[in-house]
Amino acid sequence: METVVRVLVVYLFILAGLRVIGKREFSQLSPFELVTLLLIPEIVSQALTREDYSMTNALVGVSTLFCLVFATSVIAQRSTKMEKVIDGTPSVLVHHGRFIEKALNQERVTPGEVMEQARMAGIERPDQIRWAILETDGRISIVPEDQSDSGGNQQDEPAL
Amino acid sequence: MNPEPRPPQPPEIERHVILPPRRIIGVGLLLLFPILAAAGILGNHEASVRRSSGSLQVEVDYPDRLRYFTEQPLDVTIRNTGSEPKKATVRIDRDYLLAFTDESYVPDPERITQTSVEFNLGSIPPGETRRVQIELTAQRYGPQSGRVRIESDGIQEEFGVRTFVLP
C-alpha cells in the first residue's frame, strides 16, 4: 500500500514539476537540464522503494506508474480542458516575422534559438517565418511564409 | 490592441476513449498489482498462534507473508500463569530458519543441531514472561514451513509456522 501511495505522490510531484519548469526541458537538453533530469531519479529512487529491493515491490511500483501514465492519457483524451492542464498549450514565438517578446520571455527562448531552428528549416531571415511555435513537447516548429503561400492555404482557419 | 496571434487550430472531434480488448486485458493486469498491493496482499503480514500448555501460556508470532530480503521477527513469548516456577526449552526447526538469512537471536541459542536451534529459558517464576526473538530476513522464495516446540517438565507443545516468501 505504501509503495502505491509513494509512486502516486512522486508521479504527481514530477508531473507538476515538469509542467512548472516548462516545455523546454523536454526537448534538446542543455548540460544543466540534462543533469537536472538525471538527478531526479537518483533522488526519488530511495523514496519510492525505501529498502525493499524485492521484485514484488518493483513490479508494484512500475505497474502503478504505468497505470498512472495510462490514466493521465485517458483523462487528457476525454477532456480538452484537462489536455491543456496536463500537456500544456503550444506558444507562438514568431508570427509573420514578428518576434513575440512576451512569449519568448515567458518560455525563456531567445531569438537566436528560434533562428537556429529556422536555419535548420532552410530559412535565413526572420521575415521568412510565418509561424514559429514552441510545441508542448519542447520542439520549435517553423512554418515558412513561402510554404504556406505556395500551399494555397492563406487562411489561418482549421480545415476539416 | 492586436489580439495574440493563433496558428490554425485543429478540428474538434467527439472525444472518447476506444480500447481494443487486448489493451483492456493489459490494463486490467497492470491494475491488478497496485490493487493487490493496496489491499495488502503483496505486503508483509504477521500471524499469531496462542495456546496454553499446563500453566504455561505460549504465543508464537511469525511472518506468514514476507517479501524477499525484508525482515520481520519470529517471537515466542512464554508466560507462567501457574503458582510454581516452570522450566522451558524452545526448539525451532533449523530447516525453516535456513530459508532466512542474517537471523539475530535474543537470547543466544543454547545449541544449534542439524535439525533445530534450541533456547533454554531456564526456570520461569510464576507470573513472569520469557521471550525468544529471532529477526528473519527472507532469502528463499516460496512457502517455508517448520515447527516451534516448547518443552516444559516433559510435556511438549508444538506450533506449526508457515511463511510464504514473495519474490
mmCIF file of C-alpha atoms in Angstrom:
data_model
loop_
_atom_site.group_PDB
_atom_site.id
_atom_site.type_symbol
_atom_site.label_atom_id
_atom_site.label_comp_id
_atom_site.label_asym_id
_atom_site.label_seq_id
_atom_site.Cartn_x
_atom_site.Cartn_y
_atom_site.Cartn_z
ATOM 1 C CA MET A 1 0.000 0.000 0.000
ATOM 2 C CA GLU A 2 2.827 2.362 0.932
ATOM 3 C CA THR A 3 4.547 1.792 -2.428
ATOM 4 C CA VAL A 4 1.358 2.698 -4.325
ATOM 5 C CA VAL A 5 0.993 5.905 -2.355
ATOM 6 C CA ARG A 6 4.685 6.766 -2.731
ATOM 7 C CA VAL A 7 4.642 6.221 -6.523
ATOM 8 C CA LEU A 8 1.420 8.248 -6.798
ATOM 9 C CA VAL A 9 2.860 11.118 -4.792
ATOM 10 C CA VAL A 10 6.192 11.147 -6.647
ATOM 11 C CA TYR A 11 4.476 10.821 -10.048
ATOM 12 C CA LEU A 12 2.201 13.802 -9.383
ATOM 13 C CA PHE A 13 5.127 15.752 -7.983
ATOM 14 C CA ILE A 14 7.330 15.108 -11.025
ATOM 15 C CA LEU A 15 4.440 15.763 -13.436
ATOM 16 C CA ALA A 16 3.680 19.059 -11.731
ATOM 17 C CA GLY A 17 7.379 19.907 -11.506
ATOM 18 C CA LEU A 18 7.998 19.296 -15.202
ATOM 19 C CA ARG A 19 4.924 21.343 -16.099
ATOM 20 C CA VAL A 20 6.148 24.162 -13.887
ATOM 21 C CA ILE A 21 9.710 24.286 -15.229
ATOM 22 C CA GLY A 22 8.316 24.368 -18.755
ATOM 23 C CA LYS A 23 8.281 22.724 -22.118
ATOM 24 C CA ARG A 24 11.890 23.421 -22.914
ATOM 25 C CA GLU A 25 13.069 20.726 -20.529
ATOM 26 C CA PHE A 26 11.526 18.021 -22.728
ATOM 27 C CA SER A 27 13.426 18.944 -25.832
ATOM 28 C CA GLN A 28 17.111 19.143 -26.675
ATOM 29 C CA LEU A 29 18.814 19.303 -23.326
ATOM 30 C CA SER A 30 21.462 21.711 -22.201
ATOM 31 C CA PRO A 31 24.060 20.256 -19.827
ATOM 32 C CA PHE A 32 22.263 21.881 -16.882
ATOM 33 C CA GLU A 33 18.910 20.424 -17.941
ATOM 34 C CA LEU A 34 20.436 17.005 -18.557
ATOM 35 C CA VAL A 35 21.985 16.947 -15.092
ATOM 36 C CA THR A 36 18.661 18.012 -13.578
ATOM 37 C CA LEU A 37 16.761 15.225 -15.300
ATOM 38 C CA LEU A 38 19.416 12.638 -14.430
ATOM 39 C CA LEU A 39 19.380 13.646 -10.786
ATOM 40 C CA ILE A 40 15.622 13.378 -10.367
ATOM 41 C CA PRO A 41 15.502 9.527 -10.489
ATOM 42 C CA GLU A 42 18.548 9.320 -8.229
ATOM 43 C CA ILE A 43 16.878 11.497 -5.625
ATOM 44 C CA VAL A 44 13.469 9.865 -5.691
ATOM 45 C CA SER A 45 14.502 6.211 -6.022
ATOM 46 C CA GLN A 46 15.105 5.797 -2.291
ATOM 47 C CA ALA A 47 11.815 7.468 -1.503
ATOM 48 C CA LEU A 48 9.997 5.109 -3.850
ATOM 49 C CA THR A 49 11.410 1.783 -2.756
ATOM 50 C CA ARG A 50 12.916 2.541 0.682
ATOM 51 C CA GLU A 51 14.938 -0.567 1.488
ATOM 52 C CA ASP A 52 12.559 -3.003 -0.125
ATOM 53 C CA TYR A 53 14.508 -4.410 -3.070
ATOM 54 C CA SER A 54 12.093 -7.268 -3.744
ATOM 55 C CA MET A 55 10.792 -7.980 -7.219
ATOM 56 C CA THR A 56 7.253 -7.708 -5.872
ATOM 57 C CA ASN A 57 7.924 -4.141 -4.789
ATOM 58 C CA ALA A 58 9.484 -3.273 -8.153
ATOM 59 C CA LEU A 59 6.530 -4.750 -10.055
ATOM 60 C CA VAL A 60 4.032 -2.949 -7.874
ATOM 61 C CA GLY A 61 5.919 0.321 -8.360
ATOM 62 C CA VAL A 62 6.280 0.010 -12.120
ATOM 63 C CA SER A 63 2.704 -1.163 -12.698
ATOM 64 C CA THR A 64 1.422 1.689 -10.550
ATOM 65 C CA LEU A 65 3.447 4.093 -12.652
ATOM 66 C CA PHE A 66 2.133 2.580 -15.906
ATOM 67 C CA CYS A 67 -1.438 2.769 -14.630
ATOM 68 C CA LEU A 68 -0.936 6.428 -13.731
ATOM 69 C CA VAL A 69 0.525 7.193 -17.159
ATOM 70 C CA PHE A 70 -2.403 5.397 -18.814
ATOM 71 C CA ALA A 71 -4.970 7.135 -16.606
ATOM 72 C CA THR A 72 -3.362 10.509 -17.364
ATOM 73 C CA SER A 73 -3.585 9.893 -21.126
ATOM 74 C CA VAL A 74 -7.236 8.790 -20.824
ATOM 75 C CA ILE A 75 -8.083 11.932 -18.847
ATOM 76 C CA ALA A 76 -6.306 14.100 -21.439
ATOM 77 C CA GLN A 77 -8.143 12.333 -24.261
ATOM 78 C CA ARG A 78 -11.544 12.740 -22.620
ATOM 79 C CA SER A 79 -11.347 16.456 -21.886
ATOM 80 C CA THR A 80 -9.878 19.374 -23.811
ATOM 81 C CA LYS A 81 -9.519 21.325 -20.581
ATOM 82 C CA MET A 82 -7.586 18.513 -18.906
ATOM 83 C CA GLU A 83 -5.460 18.042 -22.036
ATOM 84 C CA LYS A 84 -4.363 21.653 -21.682
ATOM 85 C CA VAL A 85 -3.674 21.226 -17.971
ATOM 86 C CA ILE A 86 -1.658 18.028 -18.471
ATOM 87 C CA ASP A 87 0.104 18.668 -21.780
ATOM 88 C CA GLY A 88 0.097 22.445 -21.835
ATOM 89 C CA THR A 89 -0.551 24.536 -24.949
ATOM 90 C CA PRO A 90 1.775 25.485 -27.788
ATOM 91 C CA SER A 91 3.191 29.016 -27.632
ATOM 92 C CA VAL A 92 3.530 31.245 -30.650
ATOM 93 C CA LEU A 93 7.023 32.756 -30.686
ATOM 94 C CA VAL A 94 7.053 34.364 -34.136
ATOM 95 C CA HIS A 95 4.165 35.383 -36.371
ATOM 96 C CA HIS A 96 4.779 36.765 -39.871
ATOM 97 C CA GLY A 97 8.373 37.577 -38.990
ATOM 98 C CA ARG A 98 7.402 39.419 -35.788
ATOM 99 C CA PHE A 99 9.025 38.081 -32.629
ATOM 100 C CA ILE A 100 6.547 37.989 -29.769
ATOM 101 C CA GLU A 101 8.578 39.210 -26.831
ATOM 102 C CA LYS A 102 6.104 38.226 -24.124
ATOM 103 C CA ALA A 103 6.000 34.588 -25.295
ATOM 104 C CA LEU A 104 9.774 34.423 -25.804
ATOM 105 C CA ASN A 105 10.406 35.745 -22.300
ATOM 106 C CA GLN A 106 7.736 33.569 -20.731
ATOM 107 C CA GLU A 107 9.162 30.435 -22.303
ATOM 108 C CA ARG A 108 12.772 31.542 -21.855
ATOM 109 C CA VAL A 109 13.547 31.107 -25.551
ATOM 110 C CA THR A 110 15.965 33.509 -27.207
ATOM 111 C CA PRO A 111 15.509 34.876 -30.740
ATOM 112 C CA GLY A 112 18.827 33.179 -31.505
ATOM 113 C CA GLU A 113 17.355 29.772 -30.634
ATOM 114 C CA VAL A 114 14.360 30.450 -32.893
ATOM 115 C CA MET A 115 16.662 31.460 -35.748
ATOM 116 C CA GLU A 116 18.750 28.342 -35.153
ATOM 117 C CA GLN A 117 15.633 26.225 -35.690
ATOM 118 C CA ALA A 118 14.670 28.417 -38.649
ATOM 119 C CA ARG A 119 18.044 27.820 -40.297
ATOM 120 C CA MET A 120 17.562 24.092 -39.833
ATOM 121 C CA ALA A 121 14.311 24.518 -41.757
ATOM 122 C CA GLY A 122 16.196 26.287 -44.546
ATOM 123 C CA ILE A 123 15.144 29.806 -43.528
ATOM 124 C CA GLU A 124 17.695 32.587 -43.245
ATOM 125 C CA ARG A 125 15.697 35.718 -42.373
ATOM 126 C CA PRO A 126 13.032 36.342 -39.702
ATOM 127 C CA ASP A 127 10.616 37.811 -42.260
ATOM 128 C CA GLN A 128 10.538 34.412 -43.958
ATOM 129 C CA ILE A 129 8.953 32.867 -40.866
ATOM 130 C CA ARG A 130 5.180 32.666 -40.902
ATOM 131 C CA TRP A 131 4.902 30.767 -37.625
ATOM 132 C CA ALA A 132 7.462 29.720 -35.055
ATOM 133 C CA ILE A 133 5.684 27.717 -32.394
ATOM 134 C CA LEU A 134 7.058 26.184 -29.226
ATOM 135 C CA GLU A 135 5.218 22.858 -29.138
ATOM 136 C CA THR A 136 4.111 21.124 -25.951
ATOM 137 C CA ASP A 137 6.984 18.622 -26.218
ATOM 138 C CA GLY A 138 9.547 21.474 -26.294
ATOM 139 C CA ARG A 139 10.346 21.423 -30.006
ATOM 140 C CA ILE A 140 10.119 24.621 -32.039
ATOM 141 C CA SER A 141 8.068 24.164 -35.205
ATOM 142 C CA ILE A 142 8.822 26.563 -38.043
ATOM 143 C CA VAL A 143 6.290 27.280 -40.800
ATOM 144 C CA PRO A 144 7.867 29.381 -43.580
ATOM 145 C CA GLU A 145 5.955 32.127 -45.344
ATOM 146 C CA ASP A 146 6.755 30.650 -48.731
ATOM 147 C CA GLN A 147 5.498 27.187 -47.859
ATOM 148 C CA SER A 148 2.073 28.306 -46.632
ATOM 149 C CA ASP A 149 1.720 30.756 -49.508
ATOM 150 C CA SER A 150 2.526 28.105 -52.080
ATOM 151 C CA GLY A 151 0.327 25.609 -50.238
ATOM 152 C CA GLY A 152 -2.655 27.757 -51.117
ATOM 153 C CA ASN A 153 -3.924 27.882 -47.536
ATOM 154 C CA GLN A 154 -3.823 31.603 -46.894
ATOM 155 C CA GLN A 155 -6.415 31.481 -44.106
ATOM 156 C CA ASP A 156 -5.386 30.646 -40.550
ATOM 157 C CA GLU A 157 -8.530 28.610 -40.149
ATOM 158 C CA PRO A 158 -8.984 24.959 -39.281
ATOM 159 C CA ALA A 159 -9.570 22.654 -42.198
ATOM 160 C CA LEU A 160 -11.721 19.623 -41.611
ATOM 161 C CA MET B 1 -4.618 46.372 -29.274
ATOM 162 C CA ASN B 2 -3.997 43.370 -31.526
ATOM 163 C CA PRO B 3 -5.188 40.013 -30.217
ATOM 164 C CA GLU B 4 -2.466 37.421 -29.664
ATOM 165 C CA PRO B 5 -1.782 35.574 -32.929
ATOM 166 C CA ARG B 6 -3.013 31.991 -33.033
ATOM 167 C CA PRO B 7 -1.933 29.404 -35.548
ATOM 168 C CA PRO B 8 -4.625 27.414 -37.388
ATOM 169 C CA GLN B 9 -6.432 25.238 -34.870
ATOM 170 C CA PRO B 10 -7.025 21.513 -35.336
ATOM 171 C CA PRO B 11 -10.603 20.410 -35.945
ATOM 172 C CA GLU B 12 -12.677 19.405 -32.919
ATOM 173 C CA ILE B 13 -13.645 15.765 -32.614
ATOM 174 C CA GLU B 14 -16.005 13.965 -30.278
ATOM 175 C CA ARG B 15 -13.621 12.808 -27.591
ATOM 176 C CA HIS B 16 -13.977 9.318 -26.216
ATOM 177 C CA VAL B 17 -11.576 6.544 -25.321
ATOM 178 C CA ILE B 18 -11.505 3.428 -27.505
ATOM 179 C CA LEU B 19 -9.705 0.469 -26.000
ATOM 180 C CA PRO B 20 -9.245 -2.730 -28.011
ATOM 181 C CA PRO B 21 -9.940 -5.915 -25.994
ATOM 182 C CA ARG B 22 -6.238 -6.803 -25.745
ATOM 183 C CA ARG B 23 -5.437 -3.420 -24.250
ATOM 184 C CA ILE B 24 -8.307 -3.728 -21.772
ATOM 185 C CA ILE B 25 -6.813 -7.043 -20.616
ATOM 186 C CA GLY B 26 -3.343 -5.488 -20.396
ATOM 187 C CA VAL B 27 -4.542 -2.508 -18.388
ATOM 188 C CA GLY B 28 -6.530 -4.864 -16.150
ATOM 189 C CA LEU B 29 -3.403 -6.921 -15.473
ATOM 190 C CA LEU B 30 -1.372 -3.812 -14.763
ATOM 191 C CA LEU B 31 -4.064 -2.569 -12.417
ATOM 192 C CA LEU B 32 -4.016 -5.867 -10.564
ATOM 193 C CA PHE B 33 -0.624 -5.185 -8.966
ATOM 194 C CA PRO B 34 -1.446 -1.848 -7.326
ATOM 195 C CA ILE B 35 -4.880 -3.135 -6.314
ATOM 196 C CA LEU B 36 -3.435 -6.256 -4.670
ATOM 197 C CA ALA B 37 -0.703 -4.170 -3.056
ATOM 198 C CA ALA B 38 -3.226 -1.602 -1.816
ATOM 199 C CA ALA B 39 -5.279 -4.455 -0.357
ATOM 200 C CA GLY B 40 -2.172 -5.613 1.484
ATOM 201 C CA ILE B 41 -1.982 -8.966 -0.314
ATOM 202 C CA LEU B 42 1.529 -8.334 -1.651
ATOM 203 C CA GLY B 43 2.933 -6.962 1.586
ATOM 204 C CA ASN B 44 4.477 -8.427 4.699
ATOM 205 C CA HIS B 45 1.961 -9.971 7.049
ATOM 206 C CA GLU B 46 2.212 -11.436 10.508
ATOM 207 C CA ALA B 47 0.306 -14.350 12.010
ATOM 208 C CA SER B 48 -0.063 -15.385 15.604
ATOM 209 C CA VAL B 49 -0.801 -18.642 17.423
ATOM 210 C CA ARG B 50 -1.639 -18.690 21.120
ATOM 211 C CA ARG B 51 -2.099 -21.792 23.227
ATOM 212 C CA SER B 52 -1.881 -22.855 26.854
ATOM 213 C CA SER B 53 0.182 -25.817 27.867
ATOM 214 C CA GLY B 54 -0.394 -26.638 31.508
ATOM 215 C CA SER B 55 0.386 -23.468 33.403
ATOM 216 C CA LEU B 56 2.395 -22.015 30.537
ATOM 217 C CA GLN B 57 0.743 -19.677 28.110
ATOM 218 C CA VAL B 58 2.608 -19.663 24.800
ATOM 219 C CA GLU B 59 2.250 -17.190 21.984
ATOM 220 C CA VAL B 60 4.101 -17.532 18.685
ATOM 221 C CA ASP B 61 4.110 -14.515 16.350
ATOM 222 C CA TYR B 62 5.648 -15.193 12.967
ATOM 223 C CA PRO B 63 5.638 -13.698 9.471
ATOM 224 C CA ASP B 64 3.170 -15.608 7.315
ATOM 225 C CA ARG B 65 3.978 -13.486 4.257
ATOM 226 C CA LEU B 66 7.286 -11.772 3.645
ATOM 227 C CA ARG B 67 8.830 -10.004 0.669
ATOM 228 C CA TYR B 68 12.267 -11.082 -0.481
ATOM 229 C CA PHE B 69 15.046 -9.540 1.579
ATOM 230 C CA THR B 70 12.768 -7.783 4.006
ATOM 231 C CA GLU B 71 12.787 -8.658 7.684
ATOM 232 C CA GLN B 72 10.247 -9.484 10.307
ATOM 233 C CA PRO B 73 10.642 -11.099 13.714
ATOM 234 C CA LEU B 74 9.626 -14.533 14.898
ATOM 235 C CA ASP B 75 8.606 -14.084 18.536
ATOM 236 C CA VAL B 76 7.949 -16.811 21.065
ATOM 237 C CA THR B 77 6.507 -15.477 24.300
ATOM 238 C CA ILE B 78 6.013 -17.817 27.267
ATOM 239 C CA ARG B 79 4.168 -16.732 30.399
ATOM 240 C CA ASN B 80 3.949 -18.789 33.531
ATOM 241 C CA THR B 81 0.365 -18.421 34.758
ATOM 242 C CA GLY B 82 0.753 -21.073 37.480
ATOM 243 C CA SER B 83 1.965 -20.814 41.063
ATOM 244 C CA GLU B 84 5.135 -22.893 40.656
ATOM 245 C CA PRO B 85 8.299 -21.995 38.711
ATOM 246 C CA LYS B 86 8.484 -23.802 35.361
ATOM 247 C CA LYS B 87 11.467 -24.709 33.221
ATOM 248 C CA ALA B 88 11.052 -24.190 29.491
ATOM 249 C CA THR B 89 13.029 -25.019 26.388
ATOM 250 C CA VAL B 90 12.202 -23.691 22.927
ATOM 251 C CA ARG B 91 13.260 -25.567 19.772
ATOM 252 C CA ILE B 92 12.794 -24.161 16.295
ATOM 253 C CA ASP B 93 13.277 -26.223 13.124
ATOM 254 C CA ARG B 94 16.583 -25.398 11.508
ATOM 255 C CA ASP B 95 15.232 -26.153 8.034
ATOM 256 C CA TYR B 96 12.726 -23.352 8.456
ATOM 257 C CA LEU B 97 15.348 -20.892 9.692
ATOM 258 C CA LEU B 98 17.640 -21.740 6.763
ATOM 259 C CA ALA B 99 15.111 -20.054 4.460
ATOM 260 C CA PHE B 100 16.187 -16.781 6.054
ATOM 261 C CA THR B 101 19.455 -15.002 6.329
ATOM 262 C CA ASP B 102 21.011 -12.588 8.813
ATOM 263 C CA GLU B 103 18.996 -14.073 11.673
ATOM 264 C CA SER B 104 19.776 -12.487 15.001
ATOM 265 C CA TYR B 105 18.770 -14.350 18.135
ATOM 266 C CA VAL B 106 17.730 -12.906 21.509
ATOM 267 C CA PRO B 107 18.729 -14.632 23.752
ATOM 268 C CA ASP B 108 21.626 -16.545 22.224
ATOM 269 C CA PRO B 109 20.733 -20.136 21.416
ATOM 270 C CA GLU B 110 21.814 -22.825 23.867
ATOM 271 C CA ARG B 111 22.803 -25.069 20.996
ATOM 272 C CA ILE B 112 22.348 -25.485 17.284
ATOM 273 C CA THR B 113 21.929 -29.010 15.958
ATOM 274 C CA GLN B 114 21.380 -30.403 12.464
ATOM 275 C CA THR B 115 17.619 -30.266 12.965
ATOM 276 C CA SER B 116 16.888 -27.437 15.389
ATOM 277 C CA VAL B 117 18.000 -24.289 17.161
ATOM 278 C CA GLU B 118 17.483 -24.654 20.891
ATOM 279 C CA PHE B 119 16.911 -21.961 23.535
ATOM 280 C CA ASN B 120 16.986 -22.785 27.211
ATOM 281 C CA LEU B 121 14.875 -20.245 29.063
ATOM 282 C CA GLY B 122 15.698 -21.693 32.473
ATOM 283 C CA SER B 123 13.171 -21.505 35.268
ATOM 284 C CA ILE B 124 10.298 -19.068 34.753
ATOM 285 C CA PRO B 125 8.948 -17.765 38.082
ATOM 286 C CA PRO B 126 5.138 -17.566 38.499
ATOM 287 C CA GLY B 127 3.620 -14.558 36.712
ATOM 288 C CA GLU B 128 6.769 -13.884 34.710
ATOM 289 C CA THR B 129 7.332 -13.922 30.981
ATOM 290 C CA ARG B 130 10.276 -15.075 28.872
ATOM 291 C CA ARG B 131 10.726 -14.269 25.240
ATOM 292 C CA VAL B 132 12.707 -15.602 22.289
ATOM 293 C CA GLN B 133 13.048 -13.248 19.357
ATOM 294 C CA ILE B 134 14.588 -14.044 16.007
ATOM 295 C CA GLU B 135 14.900 -11.430 13.267
ATOM 296 C CA LEU B 136 14.250 -13.151 9.956
ATOM 297 C CA THR B 137 15.369 -11.757 6.609
ATOM 298 C CA ALA B 138 13.682 -13.619 3.752
ATOM 299 C CA GLN B 139 16.140 -15.298 1.460
ATOM 300 C CA ARG B 140 14.380 -18.258 -0.196
ATOM 301 C CA TYR B 141 11.280 -17.707 -2.361
ATOM 302 C CA GLY B 142 8.071 -19.680 -1.928
ATOM 303 C CA PRO B 143 6.415 -21.423 1.001
ATOM 304 C CA GLN B 144 8.638 -22.164 4.007
ATOM 305 C CA SER B 145 7.316 -24.141 6.930
ATOM 306 C CA GLY B 146 8.576 -25.517 10.196
ATOM 307 C CA ARG B 147 7.734 -26.156 13.822
ATOM 308 C CA VAL B 148 8.281 -24.344 17.088
ATOM 309 C CA ARG B 149 8.354 -26.805 20.001
ATOM 310 C CA ILE B 150 8.077 -25.841 23.641
ATOM 311 C CA GLU B 151 9.142 -28.380 26.214
ATOM 312 C CA SER B 152 8.375 -27.967 29.891
ATOM 313 C CA ASP B 153 8.514 -30.653 32.575
ATOM 314 C CA GLY B 154 8.473 -33.421 29.969
ATOM 315 C CA ILE B 155 5.397 -32.023 28.203
ATOM 316 C CA GLN B 156 5.929 -30.907 24.638
ATOM 317 C CA GLU B 157 3.734 -28.488 22.746
ATOM 318 C CA GLU B 158 4.147 -27.995 19.014
ATOM 319 C CA PHE B 159 3.268 -24.983 16.855
ATOM 320 C CA GLY B 160 3.383 -25.034 13.070
ATOM 321 C CA VAL B 161 4.748 -21.902 11.379
ATOM 322 C CA ARG B 162 4.424 -21.227 7.669
ATOM 323 C CA THR B 163 5.867 -18.254 5.792
ATOM 324 C CA PHE B 164 5.317 -17.501 2.131
ATOM 325 C CA VAL B 165 8.257 -15.528 0.746
ATOM 326 C CA LEU B 166 7.266 -13.298 -2.182
ATOM 327 C CA PRO B 167 9.993 -12.787 -4.806
#
